[in-house]
Tab-separated table of C-alpha atoms in Angstrom:
chain	number	residue	atom	x	y	z
A	1	UNK	CA	8.800	24.000	8.477
A	2	UNK	CA	11.895	26.071	9.279
A	3	UNK	CA	13.214	28.545	6.734
A	4	UNK	CA	16.518	30.274	6.093
A	5	UNK	CA	15.867	34.026	6.321
A	6	UNK	CA	17.889	36.662	4.422
A	7	UNK	CA	19.955	34.104	2.463
A	8	UNK	CA	22.171	34.921	-0.502
A	9	UNK	CA	20.041	32.735	-2.794
A	10	UNK	CA	16.366	33.383	-2.171
A	11	UNK	CA	12.828	33.621	-3.427
A	12	UNK	CA	10.299	36.173	-2.201
A	13	UNK	CA	7.457	34.741	-0.131
A	14	UNK	CA	4.638	36.474	1.747
A	15	UNK	CA	4.543	35.380	5.406
A	16	UNK	CA	1.912	36.903	7.705
A	17	UNK	CA	1.349	39.735	5.231
A	18	UNK	CA	5.054	40.647	4.953
A	19	UNK	CA	7.299	39.827	1.983
A	20	UNK	CA	10.412	37.947	3.152
A	21	UNK	CA	13.455	36.558	1.365
A	22	UNK	CA	13.242	32.817	1.949
A	23	UNK	CA	15.999	30.312	1.145
A	24	UNK	CA	15.563	27.882	-1.698
A	25	UNK	CA	16.547	24.790	0.331
A	26	UNK	CA	14.311	23.921	3.287
A	27	UNK	CA	15.621	22.549	6.565
A	28	UNK	CA	14.733	18.855	6.706
A	29	UNK	CA	14.943	18.298	2.964
A	30	UNK	CA	16.878	15.267	1.752
A	31	UNK	CA	19.200	15.718	-1.216
A	32	UNK	CA	21.662	13.563	-3.142
A	33	UNK	CA	25.070	15.268	-3.225
A	34	UNK	CA	27.873	13.417	-4.961
A	35	UNK	CA	25.913	10.156	-4.857
A	36	UNK	CA	25.356	10.422	-1.088
A	37	UNK	CA	22.006	11.102	0.614
A	38	UNK	CA	22.193	14.039	3.024
A	39	UNK	CA	19.608	15.833	5.151
A	40	UNK	CA	19.772	19.593	5.738
A	41	UNK	CA	19.671	20.177	9.517
A	42	UNK	CA	20.132	23.936	9.674
A	43	UNK	CA	21.802	27.062	8.336
A	44	UNK	CA	24.845	28.616	9.978
A	45	UNK	CA	24.954	32.420	10.277
A	46	UNK	CA	28.000	34.260	8.938
A	47	UNK	CA	30.731	35.370	11.343
A	48	UNK	CA	33.324	37.981	10.539
A	49	UNK	CA	36.019	39.761	12.520
A	50	UNK	CA	36.331	43.524	12.796
A	51	UNK	CA	38.563	45.874	14.734
A	52	UNK	CA	36.683	48.151	17.165
A	53	UNK	CA	38.353	50.397	19.780
A	54	UNK	CA	41.656	48.512	19.597
A	55	UNK	CA	40.057	45.054	19.943
A	56	UNK	CA	39.135	42.385	17.456
A	57	UNK	CA	35.457	41.526	17.769
A	58	UNK	CA	33.479	38.765	16.056
A	59	UNK	CA	30.212	39.924	14.527
A	60	UNK	CA	27.430	37.559	13.514
A	61	UNK	CA	25.098	38.467	10.656
A	62	UNK	CA	22.094	36.845	8.982
A	63	UNK	CA	22.155	35.120	5.638
A	64	UNK	CA	24.821	32.462	5.927
A	65	UNK	CA	25.516	30.271	2.911
A	66	UNK	CA	26.750	27.252	4.888
A	67	UNK	CA	24.407	24.448	5.889
A	68	UNK	CA	24.846	21.845	8.591
A	69	UNK	CA	23.986	18.503	7.032
A	70	UNK	CA	23.788	14.900	8.208
A	71	UNK	CA	25.057	12.110	5.970
A	72	UNK	CA	22.261	9.559	6.202
A	73	UNK	CA	24.460	6.510	5.561
A	74	UNK	CA	26.925	7.218	8.403
A	75	UNK	CA	25.116	9.727	10.625
A	76	UNK	CA	28.052	12.163	10.448
A	77	UNK	CA	27.387	15.889	10.690
A	78	UNK	CA	29.185	18.105	8.195
A	79	UNK	CA	29.147	21.639	6.831
A	80	UNK	CA	28.312	22.165	3.145
A	81	UNK	CA	27.984	25.269	0.955
A	82	UNK	CA	24.542	26.096	-0.386
A	83	UNK	CA	25.428	25.851	-4.083
A	84	UNK	CA	25.917	22.091	-3.729
A	85	UNK	CA	22.436	21.745	-2.216
A	86	UNK	CA	20.689	24.054	-4.697
A	87	UNK	CA	22.011	22.006	-7.633
A	88	UNK	CA	21.434	18.571	-6.008
A	89	UNK	CA	18.478	16.290	-6.689
A	90	UNK	CA	15.806	16.340	-3.979
A	91	UNK	CA	14.222	13.138	-2.715
A	92	UNK	CA	10.480	13.419	-2.233
A	93	UNK	CA	9.099	11.027	0.322
């Protein structure tokens, strides 16, 4: 099972003897969002721009709140914020 590390919404979990902040929505879980079944495919890290030595540079940091999902009815890939997934019903199979 893949996990989202250092997310904004997390629970503490001990992994190999070390306490880690683990996301509350697992990759591969199927949720119902707005009446549509979606599967969480992955978490997108956060990007931000900063100005260093006269140049704009894009930095990437851990803990993104955006998930890449797949709509199961159409197969389309989309990006969705985590608060929709946290509050959605999970389908247990």
